[in-house]
Amino acid sequence: MELFPRSMTFLLILFISYFFCLSKATDCGGKDVSNTITVGQDGKVTFRTIQAAIDSVKSNNDRWVKIHIKAGTYIEKVQIPIEKPCIILEGEGSQRTIISFSNDDKTKNSAIFISSPPNIVLSDITFKNSYNVDNISAQIFPAVAATIYGDKSFILRCSFLGYQDTLFDAYGRHYYKDCYIQGEVDFIFGGGQAYFENCLLNATGRNKDLPGFVTAQGRKFSNSSSGFVFEGGSLVGNGKVNLGRAWKAYSRVIFHKTNFSSVVSPEGWNSFGRTGQEISKITYAEVDCKGPGADTSKRVPWIKKLSPSQLEEFSLASFINKDSWLDNLPTIS
């Protein structure tokens, strides 16, 4: 496994600032869906490709538009541009509706799915970057399955398949529920403020002597709201994997009531070379976790112990839903 640098440009910072302003101005007109577009590979459908359906949505959209994607494997790269919020991408089950493409490049360019605007819902779809998944003999490079930039994104029953850098949770508040995420090297990473509820994490190690990393969380500042919280769910796999390493100085990851298989390494966490800064800056915690990998007796000595009040700060309501945006989403069956 090889490490690759990840740099953020000034243009990206401007881009992020813009969509945060956009997220404050857009409420999508309530819970009602104003229009439904159907995508499929045969039969009576509106479009044959997912990207064509997204392109048909008007710029500065301010009402929920559902794009229903019929079962099938769609070999395409898909992007929701920043000027098109209030979109629901709905599949027919993550085992049946699959977006797949093979692409290796720098992290920010390799994603086969990119969602940039606020107020996006994804449900029942698999996002697969097949580069490191199907080509197991090839050299490993970053190959992102999905990048989520936009604030107030809800992802339900989706699967993300990759090996290195599978899911780039970049910026904003994101809620992942009942999802499947597969990889080995930093396979959930970024500077987002994300809550993962009842998700299945599968560490697919190829080198049993070299543990991978589930997370590489990128919280940069002490006052940043960024962080990853895992509530319930399970971590399985083969070989060994660390729970996380500190991509940025104030990296923050909490596991609460998660079931850990024996795939978790005894030390559990890695400071990524930030020796001497672990206690003062990094927040890594495991609370009430279970399973053969939940033994913390040999963990790094600087993992945090959270009081009940501190743990409450990382609840769904407190961590990402203080303004009740999740309560204003359309009903997803």
XYZ file of C-alpha atoms in Angstrom:
333
model
C 0.000 0.000 0.000
C 1.342 3.375 -1.000
C 0.641 6.818 0.404
C -0.392 9.680 -1.829
C -0.498 13.412 -0.980
C -3.816 15.203 -1.046
C -3.798 18.976 -1.609
C -6.689 21.424 -1.656
C -6.436 24.384 -4.012
C -7.602 27.964 -3.591
C -10.295 27.390 -6.220
C -11.663 24.518 -4.168
C -11.878 26.761 -1.116
C -13.901 29.284 -3.110
C -16.093 26.483 -4.381
C -16.764 25.257 -0.861
C -17.588 28.759 0.373
C -20.096 29.130 -2.437
C -22.015 25.953 -1.714
C -22.209 26.734 2.001
C -23.868 30.042 1.109
C -26.164 28.190 -1.282
C -27.142 25.666 1.399
C -28.402 28.413 3.677
C -30.612 29.849 0.939
C -32.208 26.613 -0.294
C -34.946 24.700 1.538
C -36.403 22.798 -1.459
C -39.946 23.999 -0.755
C -40.829 21.471 1.940
C -41.191 17.710 1.772
C -43.139 17.327 -1.483
C -41.521 15.992 -4.656
C -42.387 18.261 -7.578
C -41.298 16.009 -10.422
C -40.082 12.449 -11.030
C -37.730 11.515 -13.854
C -37.121 7.872 -14.781
C -33.801 6.479 -16.004
C -33.477 3.008 -17.470
C -31.717 0.959 -20.065
C -34.875 -0.228 -21.819
C -38.619 0.269 -21.875
C -40.486 3.511 -21.361
C -38.051 5.818 -19.593
C -37.239 9.506 -19.734
C -33.469 9.067 -20.129
C -31.035 6.238 -20.784
C -28.221 7.687 -18.664
C -28.176 9.113 -15.161
C -26.110 12.124 -16.174
C -28.620 13.095 -18.854
C -31.377 13.087 -16.237
C -29.342 15.300 -13.901
C -28.503 17.662 -16.767
C -32.214 18.109 -17.427
C -32.844 19.599 -13.978
C -32.919 23.380 -14.121
C -30.111 25.409 -12.597
C -30.811 26.902 -9.178
C -33.470 24.262 -8.651
C -35.507 24.983 -5.490
C -37.994 22.088 -5.439
C -37.352 18.408 -4.832
C -36.854 16.468 -8.068
C -36.669 12.680 -7.897
C -34.590 10.766 -10.422
C -35.670 7.127 -10.227
C -32.969 4.814 -11.596
C -34.220 1.425 -12.699
C -32.249 -1.737 -11.996
C -29.139 -2.169 -14.098
C -25.427 -1.452 -14.235
C -24.683 2.034 -15.529
C -21.127 2.391 -16.828
C -20.697 6.132 -16.498
C -19.227 8.867 -14.361
C -21.941 10.935 -12.717
C -21.798 14.450 -11.296
C -24.433 16.625 -9.622
C -23.179 20.194 -10.154
C -23.357 22.787 -7.443
C -26.136 24.773 -9.103
C -28.562 21.825 -8.935
C -29.609 21.198 -5.319
C -32.807 19.442 -4.204
C -32.233 16.220 -6.159
C -33.124 12.702 -5.020
C -31.299 9.840 -6.755
C -33.335 6.710 -6.051
C -32.270 3.245 -7.149
C -34.090 -0.058 -6.950
C -31.750 -1.593 -4.385
C -27.978 -1.412 -4.083
C -27.669 -4.981 -5.398
C -29.683 -4.058 -8.494
C -28.885 -0.427 -9.334
C -25.148 0.003 -9.823
C -23.082 2.933 -11.068
C -19.664 1.610 -12.031
C -16.594 3.014 -13.727
C -12.850 2.366 -13.648
C -10.807 5.463 -12.921
C -7.536 6.093 -11.104
C -6.226 9.626 -10.748
C -5.471 12.133 -8.059
C -8.002 11.811 -5.271
C -10.182 14.768 -6.196
C -10.333 13.715 -9.865
C -10.860 9.972 -9.643
C -14.391 9.820 -8.208
C -16.939 8.121 -10.402
C -19.701 10.015 -8.540
C -19.467 13.606 -7.294
C -22.240 15.434 -5.445
C -21.549 19.149 -4.978
C -24.779 20.965 -3.979
C -26.615 20.950 -0.654
C -29.913 19.128 -0.112
C -29.206 15.856 -1.887
C -30.694 12.437 -1.125
C -29.192 9.178 -2.383
C -30.913 5.856 -1.805
C -30.533 2.206 -2.817
C -27.600 2.591 -5.224
C -24.122 1.067 -5.441
C -21.261 3.385 -6.361
C -18.287 1.347 -7.556
C -14.874 2.467 -8.728
C -13.756 -0.786 -10.257
C -10.105 0.190 -10.785
C -8.727 -1.372 -7.586
C -11.639 -3.787 -7.120
C -11.654 -5.737 -10.375
C -7.983 -5.210 -11.278
C -6.516 -6.818 -8.158
C -3.109 -7.402 -9.759
C -2.670 -3.759 -10.787
C -0.687 -1.211 -8.781
C -2.844 0.440 -6.116
C -3.753 4.078 -6.698
C -6.410 6.342 -5.168
C -9.678 5.417 -6.850
C -12.665 7.170 -5.283
C -16.141 5.693 -5.623
C -17.988 8.804 -4.399
C -17.198 12.345 -3.286
C -19.767 14.219 -1.199
C -19.231 17.982 -0.949
C -22.689 19.407 -0.335
C -24.131 20.224 3.079
C -27.296 18.425 4.214
C -26.814 15.203 2.254
C -28.726 12.062 3.273
C -27.453 8.702 2.027
C -29.676 5.676 2.676
C -28.986 1.989 1.942
C -26.198 2.770 -0.507
C -23.003 0.800 -1.135
C -19.565 2.231 -1.859
C -16.990 -0.129 -3.361
C -13.307 0.623 -3.697
C -9.935 -0.136 -2.128
C -7.947 3.042 -1.514
C -9.939 6.227 -0.771
C -13.353 4.691 -1.444
C -15.564 7.404 0.080
C -14.414 11.025 0.125
C -16.635 12.712 2.691
C -15.274 16.131 1.886
C -17.243 18.959 3.527
C -20.628 19.630 5.085
C -23.092 17.587 7.149
C -23.879 14.121 5.884
C -26.006 11.312 7.279
C -25.293 7.756 6.127
C -27.808 5.151 7.243
C -27.743 1.384 6.621
C -24.904 1.716 4.115
C -22.130 -0.670 3.044
C -18.613 0.723 2.618
C -15.732 -1.401 1.355
C -12.016 -0.701 1.118
C -8.708 -0.975 2.923
C -6.572 2.173 2.712
C -8.189 5.336 4.156
C -11.440 4.087 2.706
C -13.545 6.698 4.518
C -11.717 10.010 4.481
C -12.155 13.771 4.287
C -13.058 16.836 6.302
C -16.815 16.328 6.443
C -19.126 16.268 9.443
C -20.584 12.823 8.975
C -22.785 10.474 10.994
C -22.789 6.794 10.009
C -25.675 4.842 11.532
C -25.892 1.057 11.347
C -23.385 0.839 8.492
C -21.395 -2.252 7.535
C -17.695 -1.546 6.973
C -15.692 -4.209 5.147
C -11.894 -4.001 5.251
C -10.644 -5.988 2.266
C -6.933 -6.308 3.038
C -4.574 -7.857 0.501
C -1.428 -7.720 2.641
C -1.963 -9.357 6.028
C 1.343 -7.983 7.312
C 0.490 -4.355 6.553
C -2.711 -3.109 8.264
C -4.852 -0.608 6.424
C -6.956 2.252 7.792
C -10.725 2.587 7.936
C -10.669 6.372 8.327
C -8.392 9.295 7.514
C -10.385 12.139 8.986
C -9.333 15.658 8.001
C -10.357 18.076 10.753
C -7.940 21.004 10.461
C -8.771 23.314 13.370
C -9.719 22.952 17.024
C -12.980 24.892 16.555
C -14.070 22.971 13.465
C -17.319 20.978 13.622
C -15.786 18.334 11.347
C -15.602 14.698 12.412
C -16.847 11.171 11.766
C -19.258 9.433 14.158
C -20.131 5.758 13.755
C -23.244 4.684 15.667
C -23.835 0.936 15.799
C -23.041 -1.078 12.719
C -20.158 -3.500 12.236
C -16.566 -3.631 11.034
C -15.583 -6.897 9.365
C -12.966 -8.006 6.879
C -9.772 -9.976 6.470
C -6.208 -9.311 7.529
C -5.805 -6.381 9.910
C -6.961 -2.784 9.822
C -6.562 0.279 12.052
C -9.639 2.301 12.901
C -8.072 5.521 11.715
C -5.110 7.802 11.218
C -4.908 11.546 11.577
C -4.909 12.995 8.089
C -5.144 16.501 9.603
C -3.981 17.798 12.971
C -7.357 17.786 14.795
C -8.679 14.550 13.360
C -11.826 13.318 15.156
C -13.508 9.889 14.958
C -15.954 8.295 17.405
C -17.184 4.693 17.354
C -20.213 4.034 19.589
C -21.768 0.599 20.069
C -20.067 -0.739 16.950
C -19.330 -4.448 16.618
C -15.650 -5.027 15.804
C -14.479 -8.325 14.354
C -10.918 -9.542 14.912
C -9.844 -7.535 11.841
C -9.094 -4.542 14.129
C -5.406 -4.208 14.990
C -4.506 -4.194 18.723
C -3.191 -0.594 18.620
C -6.266 0.583 16.739
C -5.160 4.091 15.795
C -2.264 5.958 14.198
C -1.214 9.591 14.645
C 0.216 9.723 11.112
C 3.508 11.156 12.354
C 2.012 13.756 14.707
C 4.086 12.610 17.654
C 3.545 14.720 20.766
C 0.273 16.199 19.494
C -1.971 13.197 20.038
C -3.445 14.077 23.429
C -3.871 17.803 22.836
C -5.260 17.692 19.299
C -6.564 14.296 18.170
C -9.943 12.944 19.311
C -10.328 9.208 18.801
C -12.731 7.272 20.996
C -14.443 3.881 21.247
C -17.502 3.756 23.494
C -19.421 0.574 24.374
C -18.158 -1.292 21.333
C -18.381 -5.074 21.202
C -16.822 -8.071 19.513
C -13.379 -9.687 19.421
C -11.785 -6.502 18.052
C -13.163 -4.246 20.794
C -10.497 -5.068 23.383
C -8.802 -1.719 24.091
C -6.120 -3.013 26.477
C -3.410 -2.672 23.825
C -4.716 0.465 22.134
C -2.537 3.540 21.729
C -2.450 5.333 25.112
C -3.921 8.581 23.831
C -7.429 7.460 22.861
C -10.070 9.594 24.588
C -12.530 8.500 27.244
C -15.782 10.413 26.815
C -18.139 11.353 29.638
C -21.898 10.938 29.035
C -22.224 14.687 28.350
C -19.333 14.608 25.891
C -20.846 11.587 24.160
C -24.142 13.457 23.827
C -22.338 16.046 21.702
C -21.838 13.294 19.139
C -25.455 12.114 19.000
C -27.375 12.434 15.746
C -29.435 15.358 17.050
C -26.497 17.291 18.456
C -23.808 16.508 15.924
C -25.481 17.112 12.553
C -29.183 17.872 13.077
C -29.389 20.880 15.385
C -31.399 22.808 12.799
C -33.665 19.767 12.114
C -32.814 19.535 8.431
C -33.297 15.765 8.515
C -36.895 16.263 9.673
C -37.700 18.273 6.555
C -36.687 15.687 3.968
C -39.211 13.917 1.726
C -40.199 10.452 2.896
C -37.876 7.820 1.463
C -39.504 4.381 1.372
